[in-house]
Tab-separated table of C-alpha atoms and ligand atoms in Angstrom:
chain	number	residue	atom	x	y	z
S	1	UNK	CA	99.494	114.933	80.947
S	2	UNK	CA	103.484	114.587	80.602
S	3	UNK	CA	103.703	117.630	79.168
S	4	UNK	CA	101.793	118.960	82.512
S	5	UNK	CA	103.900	117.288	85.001
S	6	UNK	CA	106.864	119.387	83.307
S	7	UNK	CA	105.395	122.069	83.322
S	8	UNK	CA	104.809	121.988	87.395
S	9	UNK	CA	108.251	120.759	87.231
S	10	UNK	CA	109.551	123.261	85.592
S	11	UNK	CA	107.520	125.881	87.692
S	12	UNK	CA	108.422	124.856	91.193
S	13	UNK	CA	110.834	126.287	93.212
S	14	UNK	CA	111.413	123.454	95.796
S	15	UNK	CA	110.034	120.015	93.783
S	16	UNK	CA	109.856	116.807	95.722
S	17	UNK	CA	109.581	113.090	95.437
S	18	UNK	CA	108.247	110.599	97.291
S	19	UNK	CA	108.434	106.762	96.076
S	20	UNK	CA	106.952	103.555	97.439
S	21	UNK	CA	107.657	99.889	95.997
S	22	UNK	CA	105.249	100.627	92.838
S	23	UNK	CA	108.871	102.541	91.439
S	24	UNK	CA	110.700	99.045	92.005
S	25	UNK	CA	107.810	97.089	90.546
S	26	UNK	CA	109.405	97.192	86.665
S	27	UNK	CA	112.963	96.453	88.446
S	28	UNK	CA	111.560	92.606	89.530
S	29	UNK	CA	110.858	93.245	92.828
S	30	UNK	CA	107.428	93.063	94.179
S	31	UNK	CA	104.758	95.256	96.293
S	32	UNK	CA	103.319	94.540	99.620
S	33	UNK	CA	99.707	95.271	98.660
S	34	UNK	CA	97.837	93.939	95.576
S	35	UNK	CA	97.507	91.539	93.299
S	36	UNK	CA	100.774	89.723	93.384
S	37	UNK	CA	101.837	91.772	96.210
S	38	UNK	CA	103.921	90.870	98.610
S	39	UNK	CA	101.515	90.490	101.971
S	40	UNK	CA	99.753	88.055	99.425
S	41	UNK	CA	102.573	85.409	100.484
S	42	UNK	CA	103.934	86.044	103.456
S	43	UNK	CA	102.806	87.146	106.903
S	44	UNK	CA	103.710	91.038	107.947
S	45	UNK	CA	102.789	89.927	111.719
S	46	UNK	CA	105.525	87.178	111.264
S	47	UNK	CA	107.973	88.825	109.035
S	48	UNK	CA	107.973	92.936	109.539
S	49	UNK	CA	107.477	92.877	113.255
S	50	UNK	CA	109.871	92.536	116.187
S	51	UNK	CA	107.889	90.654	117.881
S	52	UNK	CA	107.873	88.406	114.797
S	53	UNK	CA	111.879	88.373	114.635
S	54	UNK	CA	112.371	87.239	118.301
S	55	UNK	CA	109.510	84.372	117.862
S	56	UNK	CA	111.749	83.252	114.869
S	57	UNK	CA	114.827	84.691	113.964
S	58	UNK	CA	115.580	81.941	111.115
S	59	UNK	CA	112.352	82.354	109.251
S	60	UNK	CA	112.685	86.480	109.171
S	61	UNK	CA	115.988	86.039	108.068
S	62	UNK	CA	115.789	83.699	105.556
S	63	UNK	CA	113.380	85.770	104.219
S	64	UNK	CA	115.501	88.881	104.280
S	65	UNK	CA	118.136	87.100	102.636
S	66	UNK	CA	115.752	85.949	99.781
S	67	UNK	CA	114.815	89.365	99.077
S	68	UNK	CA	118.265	90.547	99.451
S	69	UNK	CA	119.360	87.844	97.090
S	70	UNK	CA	116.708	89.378	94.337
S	71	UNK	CA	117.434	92.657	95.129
S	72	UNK	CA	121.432	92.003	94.433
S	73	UNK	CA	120.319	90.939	91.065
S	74	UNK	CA	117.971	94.166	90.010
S	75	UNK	CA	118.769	96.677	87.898
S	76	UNK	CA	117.141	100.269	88.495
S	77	UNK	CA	114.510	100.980	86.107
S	78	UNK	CA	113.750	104.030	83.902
S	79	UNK	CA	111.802	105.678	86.947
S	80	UNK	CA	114.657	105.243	89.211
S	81	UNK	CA	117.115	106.962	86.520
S	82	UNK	CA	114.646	109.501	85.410
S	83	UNK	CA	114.415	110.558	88.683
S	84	UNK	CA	117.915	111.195	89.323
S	85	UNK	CA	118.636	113.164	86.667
S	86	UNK	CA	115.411	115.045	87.743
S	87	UNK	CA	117.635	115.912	90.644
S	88	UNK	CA	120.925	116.052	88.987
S	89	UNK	CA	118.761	119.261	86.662
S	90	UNK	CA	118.139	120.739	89.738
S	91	UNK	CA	113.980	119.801	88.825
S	92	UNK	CA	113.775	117.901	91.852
S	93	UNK	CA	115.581	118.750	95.142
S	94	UNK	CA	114.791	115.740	97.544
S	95	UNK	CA	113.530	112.238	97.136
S	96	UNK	CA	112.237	110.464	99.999
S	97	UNK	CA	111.570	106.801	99.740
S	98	UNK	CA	109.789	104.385	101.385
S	99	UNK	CA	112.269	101.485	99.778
S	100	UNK	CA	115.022	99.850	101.207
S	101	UNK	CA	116.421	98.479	98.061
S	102	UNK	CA	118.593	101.277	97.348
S	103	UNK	CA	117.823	101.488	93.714
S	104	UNK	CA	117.663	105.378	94.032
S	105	UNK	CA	120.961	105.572	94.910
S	106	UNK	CA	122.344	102.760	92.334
S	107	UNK	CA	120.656	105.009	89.769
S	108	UNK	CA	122.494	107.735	90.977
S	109	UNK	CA	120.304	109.657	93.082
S	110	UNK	CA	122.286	111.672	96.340
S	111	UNK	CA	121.218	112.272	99.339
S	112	UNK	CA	118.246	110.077	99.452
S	113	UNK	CA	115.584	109.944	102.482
S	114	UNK	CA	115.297	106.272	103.235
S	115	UNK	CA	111.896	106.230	105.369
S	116	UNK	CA	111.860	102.335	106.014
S	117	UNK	CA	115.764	101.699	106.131
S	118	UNK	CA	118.021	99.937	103.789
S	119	UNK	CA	118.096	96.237	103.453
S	120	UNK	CA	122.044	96.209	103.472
S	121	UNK	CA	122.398	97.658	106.392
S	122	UNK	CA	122.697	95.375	109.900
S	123	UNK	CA	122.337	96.567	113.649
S	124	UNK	CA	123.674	94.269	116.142
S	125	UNK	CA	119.943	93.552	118.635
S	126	UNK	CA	122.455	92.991	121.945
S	127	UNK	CA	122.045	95.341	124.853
S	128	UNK	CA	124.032	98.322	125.179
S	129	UNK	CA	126.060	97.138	122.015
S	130	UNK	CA	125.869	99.909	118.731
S	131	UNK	CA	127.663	97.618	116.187
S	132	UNK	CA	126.292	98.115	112.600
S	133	UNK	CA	127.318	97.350	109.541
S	134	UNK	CA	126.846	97.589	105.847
S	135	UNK	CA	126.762	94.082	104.098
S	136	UNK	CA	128.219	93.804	100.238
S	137	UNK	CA	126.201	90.567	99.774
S	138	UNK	CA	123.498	88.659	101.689
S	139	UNK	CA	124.583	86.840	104.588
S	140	UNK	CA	126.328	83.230	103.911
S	141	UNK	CA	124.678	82.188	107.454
S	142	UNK	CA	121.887	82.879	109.114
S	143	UNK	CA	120.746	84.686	111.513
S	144	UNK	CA	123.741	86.237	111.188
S	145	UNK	CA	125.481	87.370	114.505
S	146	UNK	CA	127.299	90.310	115.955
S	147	UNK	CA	131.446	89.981	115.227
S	148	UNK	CA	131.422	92.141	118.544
S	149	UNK	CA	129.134	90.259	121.128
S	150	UNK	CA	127.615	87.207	119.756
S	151	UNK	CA	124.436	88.361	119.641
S	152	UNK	CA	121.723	88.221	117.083
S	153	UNK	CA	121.815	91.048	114.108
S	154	UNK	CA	118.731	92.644	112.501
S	155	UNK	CA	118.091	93.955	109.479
S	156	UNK	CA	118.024	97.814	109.797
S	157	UNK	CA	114.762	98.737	108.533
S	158	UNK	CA	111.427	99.684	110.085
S	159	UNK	CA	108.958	97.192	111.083
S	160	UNK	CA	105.275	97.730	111.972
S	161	UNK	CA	104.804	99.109	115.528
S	162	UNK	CA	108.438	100.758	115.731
S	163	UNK	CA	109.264	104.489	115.243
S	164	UNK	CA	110.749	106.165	111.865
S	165	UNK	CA	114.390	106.742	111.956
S	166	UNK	CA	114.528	110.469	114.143
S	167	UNK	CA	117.085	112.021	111.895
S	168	UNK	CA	115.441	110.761	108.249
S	169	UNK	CA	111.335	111.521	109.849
S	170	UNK	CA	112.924	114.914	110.576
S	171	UNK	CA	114.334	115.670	107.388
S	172	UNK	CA	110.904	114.505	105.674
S	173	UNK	CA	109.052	116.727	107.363
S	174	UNK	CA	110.878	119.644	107.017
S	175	UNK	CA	111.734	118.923	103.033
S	176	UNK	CA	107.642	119.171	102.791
S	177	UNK	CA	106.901	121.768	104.574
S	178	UNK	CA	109.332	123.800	102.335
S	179	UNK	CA	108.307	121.491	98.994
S	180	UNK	CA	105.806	123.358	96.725
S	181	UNK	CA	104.990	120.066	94.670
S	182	UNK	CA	105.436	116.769	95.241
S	183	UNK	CA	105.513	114.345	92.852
S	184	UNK	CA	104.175	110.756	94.842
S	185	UNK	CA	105.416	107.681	92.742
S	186	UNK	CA	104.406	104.007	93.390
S	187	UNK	CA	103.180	104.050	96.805
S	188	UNK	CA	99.653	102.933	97.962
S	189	UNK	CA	100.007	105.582	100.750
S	190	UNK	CA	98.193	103.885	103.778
S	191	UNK	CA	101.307	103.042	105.540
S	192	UNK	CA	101.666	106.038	108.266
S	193	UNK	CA	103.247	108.652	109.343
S	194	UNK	CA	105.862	108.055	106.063
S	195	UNK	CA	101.748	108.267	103.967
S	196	UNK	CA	101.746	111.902	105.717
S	197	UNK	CA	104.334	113.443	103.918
S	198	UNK	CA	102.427	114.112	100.616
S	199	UNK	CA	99.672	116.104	102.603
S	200	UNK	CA	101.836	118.101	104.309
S	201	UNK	CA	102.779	119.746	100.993
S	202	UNK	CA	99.534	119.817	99.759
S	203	UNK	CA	98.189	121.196	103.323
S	204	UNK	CA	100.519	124.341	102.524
S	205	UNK	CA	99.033	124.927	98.927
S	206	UNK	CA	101.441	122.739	97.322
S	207	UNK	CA	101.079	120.985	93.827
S	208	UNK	CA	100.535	117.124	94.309
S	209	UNK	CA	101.008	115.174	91.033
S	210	UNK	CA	100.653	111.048	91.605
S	211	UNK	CA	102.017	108.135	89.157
S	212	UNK	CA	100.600	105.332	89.921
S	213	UNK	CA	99.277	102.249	87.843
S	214	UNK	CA	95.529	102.358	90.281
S	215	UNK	CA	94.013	104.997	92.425
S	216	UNK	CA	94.959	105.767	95.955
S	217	UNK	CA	93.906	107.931	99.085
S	218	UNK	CA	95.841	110.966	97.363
S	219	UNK	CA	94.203	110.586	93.564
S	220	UNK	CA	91.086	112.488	94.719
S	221	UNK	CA	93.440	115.506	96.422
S	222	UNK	CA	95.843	115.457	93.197
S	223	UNK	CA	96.451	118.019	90.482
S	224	UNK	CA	97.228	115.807	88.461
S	225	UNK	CA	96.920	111.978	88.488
S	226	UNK	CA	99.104	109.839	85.190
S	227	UNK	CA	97.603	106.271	85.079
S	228	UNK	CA	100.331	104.213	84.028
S	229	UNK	CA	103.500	102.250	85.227
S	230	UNK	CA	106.460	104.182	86.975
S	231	UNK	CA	108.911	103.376	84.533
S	232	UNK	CA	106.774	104.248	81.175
S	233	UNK	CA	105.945	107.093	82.890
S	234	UNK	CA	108.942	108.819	83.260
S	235	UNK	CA	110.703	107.896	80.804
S	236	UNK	CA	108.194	110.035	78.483
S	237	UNK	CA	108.737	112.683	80.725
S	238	UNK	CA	112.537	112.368	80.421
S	239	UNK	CA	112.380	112.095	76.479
S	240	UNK	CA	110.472	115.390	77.079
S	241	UNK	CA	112.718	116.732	79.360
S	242	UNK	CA	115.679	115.851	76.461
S	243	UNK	CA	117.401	113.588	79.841
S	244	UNK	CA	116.413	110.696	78.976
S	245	UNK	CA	117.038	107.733	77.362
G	1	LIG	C1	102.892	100.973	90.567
G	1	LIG	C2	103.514	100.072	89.757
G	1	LIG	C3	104.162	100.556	88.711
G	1	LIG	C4	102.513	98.902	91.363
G	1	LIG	N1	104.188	101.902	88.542
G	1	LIG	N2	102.843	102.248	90.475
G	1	LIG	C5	97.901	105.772	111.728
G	1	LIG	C6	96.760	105.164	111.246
G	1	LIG	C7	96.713	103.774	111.074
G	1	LIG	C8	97.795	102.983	111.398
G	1	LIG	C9	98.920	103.583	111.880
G	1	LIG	C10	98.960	104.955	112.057
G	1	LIG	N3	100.187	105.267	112.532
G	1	LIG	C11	100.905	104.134	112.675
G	1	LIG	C12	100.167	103.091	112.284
G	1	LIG	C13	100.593	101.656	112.319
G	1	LIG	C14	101.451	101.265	111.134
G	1	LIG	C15	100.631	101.454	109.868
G	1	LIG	O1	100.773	102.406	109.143
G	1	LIG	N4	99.763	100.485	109.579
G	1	LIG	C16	98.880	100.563	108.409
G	1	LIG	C17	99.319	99.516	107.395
G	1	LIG	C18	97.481	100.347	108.862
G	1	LIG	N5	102.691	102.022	111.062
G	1	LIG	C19	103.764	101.667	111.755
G	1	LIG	O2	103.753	100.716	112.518
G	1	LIG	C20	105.024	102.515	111.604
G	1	LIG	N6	105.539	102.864	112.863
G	1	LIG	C21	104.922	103.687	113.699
G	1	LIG	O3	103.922	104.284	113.398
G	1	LIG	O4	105.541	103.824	114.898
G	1	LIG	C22	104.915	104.638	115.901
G	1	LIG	C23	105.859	104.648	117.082
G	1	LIG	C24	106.280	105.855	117.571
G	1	LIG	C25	107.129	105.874	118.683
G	1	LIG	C26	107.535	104.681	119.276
G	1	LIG	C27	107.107	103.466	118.767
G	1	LIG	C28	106.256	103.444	117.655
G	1	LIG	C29	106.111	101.731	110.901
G	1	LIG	C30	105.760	101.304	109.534
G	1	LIG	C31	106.834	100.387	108.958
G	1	LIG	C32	106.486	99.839	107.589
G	1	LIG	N7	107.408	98.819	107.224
G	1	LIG	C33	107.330	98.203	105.914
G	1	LIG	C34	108.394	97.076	105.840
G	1	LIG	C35	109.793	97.713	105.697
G	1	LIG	C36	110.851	96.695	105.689
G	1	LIG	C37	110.788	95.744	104.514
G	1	LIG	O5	110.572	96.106	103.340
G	1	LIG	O6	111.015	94.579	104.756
G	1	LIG	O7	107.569	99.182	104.905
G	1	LIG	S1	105.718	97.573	105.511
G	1	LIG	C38	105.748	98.039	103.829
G	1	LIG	O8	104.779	99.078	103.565
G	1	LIG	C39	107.130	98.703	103.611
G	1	LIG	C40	106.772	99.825	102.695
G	1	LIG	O9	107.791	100.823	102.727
G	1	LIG	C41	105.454	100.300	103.216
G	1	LIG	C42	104.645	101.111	102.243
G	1	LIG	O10	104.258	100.358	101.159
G	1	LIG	P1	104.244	100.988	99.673
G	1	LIG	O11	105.623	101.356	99.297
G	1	LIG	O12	103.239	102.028	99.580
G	1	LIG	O13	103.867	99.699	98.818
G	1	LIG	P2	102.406	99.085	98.487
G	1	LIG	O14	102.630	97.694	98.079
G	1	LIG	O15	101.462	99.333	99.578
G	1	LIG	O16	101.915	99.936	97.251
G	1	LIG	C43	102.526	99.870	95.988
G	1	LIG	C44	101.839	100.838	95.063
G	1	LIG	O17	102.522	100.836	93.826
G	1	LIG	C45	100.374	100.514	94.769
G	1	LIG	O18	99.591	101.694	94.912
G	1	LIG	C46	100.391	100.052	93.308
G	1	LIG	O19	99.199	100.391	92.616
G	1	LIG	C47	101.566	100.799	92.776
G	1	LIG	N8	102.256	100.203	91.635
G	1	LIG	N9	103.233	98.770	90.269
G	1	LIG	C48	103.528	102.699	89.412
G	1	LIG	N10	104.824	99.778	87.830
């Protein structure tokens, strides 16, 4: 099966990736979905909506400061740095993540697509005011506040009921409807539109290879499905490849 995946690697002209928080799982940090996941614990109504943050700004941010806290302290995984030097090869031309941990990027990914956001970035919630910043470290108080207005900050990712960045979407889109495989990593898929973006490739004849340690909405529609954890995964393929460890 690895030896598949780089083959269709090796074949494709304009190779993909799209992750979910299944990639992250080995780095510490957990899923939303599942058995341990995530939504097990906490409350996505409370937590990953606005109207949750403006009902209680403390409680959303102390829990974005908890996760930002464990996030400080992961290290990207084998996936993460397989994946990079996927790219770096010229293998893989785009990844497009559903994660706002940044762990692409620490394992030297460029360019990434960040779907959902990234957890160290703040925008300022005030009327008419655009302040945003990137934080080095999770906020000492909370909720934190705007050094320009006073008013509240948010965290600058997507929560449930609000649209995908317009620039990042855009991007998305278009890298799939040029993509002639994607390779869909970690990610239950039945969060939308961001879940769209591995049918669009495969709508245009594209290859569709999944990693993923249970079945999903895609396995049935896959070329190839590798049962197994991200990290363990691709780290075969990069011993394959001769880029890894
Ligand atoms: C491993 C592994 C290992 C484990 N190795 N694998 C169409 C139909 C139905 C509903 C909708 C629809 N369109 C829109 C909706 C509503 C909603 C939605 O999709 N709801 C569904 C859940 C029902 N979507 C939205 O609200 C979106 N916005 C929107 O549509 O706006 C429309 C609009 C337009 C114009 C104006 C206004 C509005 C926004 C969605 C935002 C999602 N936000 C979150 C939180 C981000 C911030 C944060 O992290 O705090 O994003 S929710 C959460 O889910 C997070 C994730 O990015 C996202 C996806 O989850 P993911 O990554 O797939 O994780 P899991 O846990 O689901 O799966 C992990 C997988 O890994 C599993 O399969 C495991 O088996 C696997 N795994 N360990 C490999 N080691």
């Amino acid at each position: 099966m690895i030896e598949r995946l780089a083959r269709f690697l090796e074949d494709a002209e304009h190779a993909i990736v799209f992750t979910g928080a299944g990639v992250s799982a080995e780095s510490g940090i957990p899923t939303f979905r599942g058995r341990g996941g995530l939504w097990e614990r906490f409350d996505p109504q409370k937590l990953a909506t606005p109207e949750g943050f403006w009902e209680d700004p403390m409680e959303v941010w102390s829990w974005y400061k908890l996760r930002m806290e464990l996030i400080a302290r992961a290290r990207p995984n084998p996936a993460h740095v397989v994946i990079a030097r996927l790219q770096e090869r010229g293998l893989v031309k785009t990844i497009i993540t559903q994660n706002i941990d940044g762990l692409h990027q620490r394992a030297g990914a460029r360019d990434v697509v960040e779907l959902h956001g990234n957890i160290w970035r703040v925008r300022c919630t005030g009327p008419g005011c655009r302040h945003r910043e990137t934080l080095a470290e999770p906020p000492e108080e909370i909720p934190p506040r705007c050094p320009a207005c006073g008013s509240l900050l948010r965290p600058d990712v997507v929560w449930f009921g609000e649209p995908l960045p317009f620039r990042e979407w855009s991007r998305a889109v278009e890298e799939a409807e040029r993509a002639d495989l994607v390779l869909v990593v970690g990610t239950s898929g039945v969060v939308m539109p961001a879940g769209m973006i591995p049918y669009i490739v495969k709508r245009n004849g594209g290859v569709l290879v999944e990693i993923n340690v249970e079945e999903t909405g895609y396995t049935q529609m896959a070329d190839l499905h590798i049962r197994g954890k991200a990290g363990e995964v691709l780290a075969q393929l990069g011993g394959l490849l001769g880029i890894y460890p």
